Coordinates of C-alpha atoms in Angstrom, one line a residue:
M1 CA 74.4 129.2 124.0
R2 CA 74.7 125.6 122.7
Q3 CA 76.6 125.6 119.4
A4 CA 74.7 124.1 116.4
G5 CA 75.7 120.5 115.2
K6 CA 77.1 119.7 111.7
F7 CA 75.8 118.1 108.8
Y8 CA 77.8 115.5 106.7
G9 CA 77.1 114.2 103.4
I10 CA 78.8 110.7 103.3
G11 CA 79.6 108.7 100.1
V12 CA 80.0 104.8 101.3
G13 CA 81.0 103.8 97.8
P14 CA 79.4 101.6 95.0
G15 CA 78.7 98.4 97.2
D16 CA 81.7 96.6 98.6
P17 CA 81.8 97.6 102.3
E18 CA 85.7 97.4 102.2
L19 CA 85.7 100.3 99.7
M20 CA 84.5 102.7 102.4
T21 CA 86.9 105.4 103.3
L22 CA 88.5 105.6 106.7
K23 CA 87.1 109.1 107.2
A24 CA 83.5 108.0 106.2
V25 CA 83.8 105.4 108.8
R26 CA 85.1 107.7 111.4
T27 CA 82.6 110.4 110.6
I28 CA 79.6 107.8 110.9
R29 CA 80.9 106.7 114.1
D30 CA 81.1 110.2 115.6
C31 CA 77.6 111.4 114.4
D32 CA 74.5 111.5 116.5
V33 CA 71.8 111.0 113.9
I34 CA 72.1 108.8 110.5
V35 CA 70.0 110.4 107.8
L36 CA 68.6 107.9 105.2
P37 CA 66.6 108.6 102.0
V38 CA 63.4 106.5 101.6
S39 CA 61.9 106.2 98.0
N40 CA 58.8 104.5 99.2
R41 CA 55.8 107.0 98.7
E42 CA 54.4 105.7 101.6
L43 CA 56.6 108.1 103.9
T44 CA 55.4 111.6 103.3
E45 CA 56.9 113.3 106.3
P46 CA 60.4 113.0 107.8
L47 CA 60.6 110.2 110.6
L48 CA 62.9 110.2 113.4
L49 CA 63.4 106.8 115.4
E50 CA 65.5 105.2 118.0
Q51 CA 66.9 101.7 117.0
N52 CA 64.4 100.1 119.7
E53 CA 61.5 101.6 117.6
M54 CA 62.4 100.0 114.4
E55 CA 59.5 97.8 113.6
N56 CA 56.9 97.2 110.7
R57 CA 57.3 100.0 108.3
A58 CA 60.5 101.6 109.5
A59 CA 62.3 98.2 109.5
G60 CA 61.5 97.8 105.7
Y61 CA 62.8 101.2 105.3
L62 CA 66.3 100.1 106.6
E63 CA 66.4 96.9 104.6
S64 CA 65.7 98.9 101.4
C65 CA 68.3 101.4 102.0
T66 CA 71.4 100.2 100.0
A67 CA 73.7 102.7 101.6
Y68 CA 72.7 101.8 105.1
Q69 CA 73.2 97.9 104.4
I70 CA 76.6 98.6 102.9
A71 CA 77.7 100.7 105.9
V72 CA 76.5 98.7 108.6
Q73 CA 78.6 95.8 107.5
T74 CA 81.8 98.1 108.4
V75 CA 80.3 100.2 111.0
S76 CA 78.5 98.1 113.8
E77 CA 77.9 101.1 115.8
L78 CA 75.1 102.2 113.2
K79 CA 72.8 99.5 115.0
E80 CA 73.0 101.8 117.8
K81 CA 72.2 105.2 116.3
Q82 CA 68.8 107.2 116.0
I83 CA 67.7 107.3 112.2
L84 CA 66.0 110.0 110.4
F85 CA 64.1 108.7 107.5
L86 CA 63.6 111.5 104.8
P87 CA 60.9 111.0 101.9
M88 CA 62.8 111.0 98.7
P89 CA 60.4 109.6 95.8
M90 CA 61.8 108.9 92.5
I91 CA 59.9 111.6 90.7
K92 CA 60.9 114.4 88.1
D93 CA 58.5 117.0 89.1
K94 CA 61.1 119.8 90.1
E95 CA 58.6 121.8 92.1
K96 CA 57.3 118.8 94.1
L97 CA 61.0 117.7 94.8
R98 CA 62.1 121.2 95.9
K99 CA 59.1 121.1 98.6
I100 CA 60.0 117.5 99.7
H101 CA 63.9 118.8 100.1
T102 CA 62.9 121.9 101.8
R103 CA 60.8 120.1 104.5
G104 CA 63.7 117.5 105.0
A105 CA 66.2 120.4 105.4
E106 CA 63.8 122.1 107.9
V107 CA 63.7 119.0 110.1
I108 CA 67.5 118.4 109.8
E109 CA 68.1 122.1 111.0
Q110 CA 66.0 121.4 114.2
L111 CA 68.1 118.6 114.9
L112 CA 71.4 120.5 114.2
E113 CA 70.1 123.2 116.6
K114 CA 70.2 120.6 119.4
G115 CA 74.0 120.3 119.0
W116 CA 73.6 117.0 117.2
N117 CA 75.6 116.0 114.3
L118 CA 74.0 114.4 111.3
A119 CA 75.3 112.0 108.6
F120 CA 73.4 111.5 105.4
L121 CA 74.5 108.3 103.7
T122 CA 74.6 107.9 100.1
L123 CA 75.7 105.4 97.5
G124 CA 78.9 106.0 95.7
D125 CA 79.9 109.6 96.1
P126 CA 77.7 112.4 97.2
T127 CA 78.7 114.8 94.4
V128 CA 77.5 112.5 91.5
Y129 CA 73.8 112.6 90.9
S130 CA 72.8 112.5 94.6
T131 CA 69.9 114.0 96.4
C132 CA 72.1 114.3 99.3
M133 CA 73.6 117.4 97.7
Y134 CA 70.1 119.2 97.4
I135 CA 69.7 119.0 101.1
E136 CA 73.2 119.9 101.9
Q137 CA 73.2 123.1 100.0
M138 CA 69.9 124.3 101.3
I139 CA 71.4 123.8 104.9
E140 CA 74.6 125.5 104.1
R141 CA 72.6 128.5 102.7
D142 CA 70.8 128.8 106.2
G143 CA 74.2 129.2 107.8
Y144 CA 74.8 125.7 109.0
Q145 CA 78.1 123.9 108.9
V146 CA 78.2 121.2 106.6
E147 CA 80.9 118.8 105.2
T148 CA 81.0 116.5 102.1
V149 CA 83.0 112.9 102.5
S150 CA 83.8 111.8 99.3
G151 CA 83.1 108.0 98.5
I152 CA 84.3 105.9 95.6
P153 CA 82.1 106.5 92.6
S154 CA 80.5 103.4 91.1
F155 CA 81.8 104.0 87.6
C156 CA 85.4 103.9 88.8
E157 CA 84.8 100.7 90.8
A158 CA 83.0 99.2 87.7
A159 CA 86.1 100.2 85.6
A160 CA 88.5 98.4 88.0
R161 CA 86.2 95.3 87.9
L162 CA 86.6 95.2 84.1
N163 CA 90.4 95.9 84.4
Q164 CA 90.1 98.7 82.2
P165 CA 90.8 102.6 81.9
L166 CA 88.1 105.0 81.6
G167 CA 90.3 107.5 79.9
E168 CA 93.7 107.3 78.2
Q169 CA 95.8 110.3 76.9
E170 CA 93.6 112.7 75.2
E171 CA 90.4 110.5 75.4
Q172 CA 87.5 112.4 77.0
I173 CA 85.1 111.0 79.6
H174 CA 81.4 111.8 79.7
I175 CA 79.2 110.9 82.6
L176 CA 75.4 110.8 81.6
P177 CA 72.4 110.2 83.7
G178 CA 70.8 107.2 82.1
S179 CA 67.4 107.8 83.4
Y180 CA 67.0 110.7 81.0
E181 CA 67.6 111.3 77.2
A182 CA 71.1 110.0 76.8
G183 CA 70.8 109.4 72.9
E184 CA 72.8 112.6 72.0
G185 CA 75.4 111.9 74.5
L186 CA 76.0 108.5 73.3
Q187 CA 77.3 110.1 70.1
L188 CA 80.2 112.0 71.9
S189 CA 83.7 110.8 71.3
G190 CA 85.8 108.9 73.9
T191 CA 84.2 107.2 76.9
K192 CA 80.4 107.4 77.8
I193 CA 79.4 106.5 81.3
L194 CA 75.5 106.0 81.7
M195 CA 74.4 105.8 85.4
K196 CA 71.2 104.4 86.6
T197 CA 70.1 103.2 83.1
G198 CA 67.3 100.8 84.4
K199 CA 64.0 102.3 83.2
K200 CA 65.5 103.5 80.0
M201 CA 67.5 100.6 79.1
G202 CA 65.2 99.4 76.4
Q203 CA 65.4 102.8 74.7
I204 CA 69.3 102.7 75.2
K205 CA 69.9 99.2 74.0
E206 CA 68.0 100.0 70.8
F207 CA 70.1 103.0 70.1
L208 CA 73.2 100.9 70.6
Q209 CA 72.3 98.2 68.3
G210 CA 74.7 97.8 65.4
S211 CA 77.2 100.4 67.2
S212 CA 80.8 99.9 66.6
Q213 CA 81.8 100.9 70.2
D214 CA 82.8 98.7 72.9
I215 CA 80.0 98.1 75.4
C216 CA 80.0 96.8 79.0
L217 CA 77.1 96.8 81.5
V218 CA 77.8 96.3 85.3
E219 CA 74.8 95.8 87.3
N220 CA 74.9 96.2 91.2
C221 CA 78.5 96.9 91.0
G222 CA 80.5 95.6 94.2
M223 CA 77.3 93.8 95.6
D224 CA 76.5 90.1 96.2
D225 CA 74.3 90.1 93.0
E226 CA 76.9 91.9 90.8
R227 CA 76.5 91.0 87.0
I228 CA 78.6 92.0 84.0
V229 CA 77.5 92.0 80.5
R230 CA 79.8 92.7 77.5
S231 CA 77.5 92.8 74.5
V232 CA 74.4 94.7 73.7
E233 CA 72.6 91.4 72.8
E234 CA 72.9 90.1 76.3
I235 CA 71.6 93.2 78.1
S236 CA 68.2 92.7 79.6
E237 CA 65.8 95.5 79.1
D238 CA 64.6 95.0 82.7
A239 CA 68.0 95.6 84.2
G240 CA 68.0 97.0 87.8
Y241 CA 68.2 100.4 88.9
Y242 CA 71.9 100.2 89.7
S243 CA 72.9 99.4 86.2
L244 CA 75.8 101.3 84.7
L245 CA 77.0 101.2 81.0
I246 CA 80.5 101.9 79.9
V247 CA 80.7 102.6 76.2
K248 CA 84.1 103.3 74.6
D249 CA 85.2 104.1 71.0
R250 CA 86.9 100.9 69.8
K251 CA 90.6 101.2 69.3
R252 CA 91.9 100.8 65.8

């Protein structure tokens, strides 16, 4: 009887391909199929393709997958791998998302039953606001082997780019999902990290006006078009999806 394959949730880091871990690189090379999330709502069913089938719509999916574009710069073998595209629309309807994730898990399990190992690539670290973990937990509950390969989180790299600590001594660190209501969280003491703040930037900016806290925005951290802003006034309300805010209590 053929042994089922293994599913890996792999963090490729925040943007700079040199920040990928050695374990992530090795695991991607060893896997048979690469799993990529697709936010484009045109894709409604999981789609498995060989590299020579990447034309038209599928080629666009590859180009728009940030995690793939990071990893392929370090792992040239990615260009030879089969790709499983999974629908992952950016919606908040939990019931619809559950059905989408369930369907994705079903298709992945069919491939695992063939003895194939699969690698789901995700930006940053899989354990921080990643859709990868929803799929991984479903697969694990169904009895398949899974492993999470950690990646450098965007907020750690952003702090490094700013040459500043996120936490010192008794200082607390709070990680907040910027795409949801973050007003109450911004009132917490210590360091507040708002991730993926793009669509709510206008609301967040209004909340921070007149604040006595130190505020830094890092957009597209580690990527070619990285941008750093150090004041509320300079923050654009149409900041991109990969916009991260670090808000710290000002030292006295």
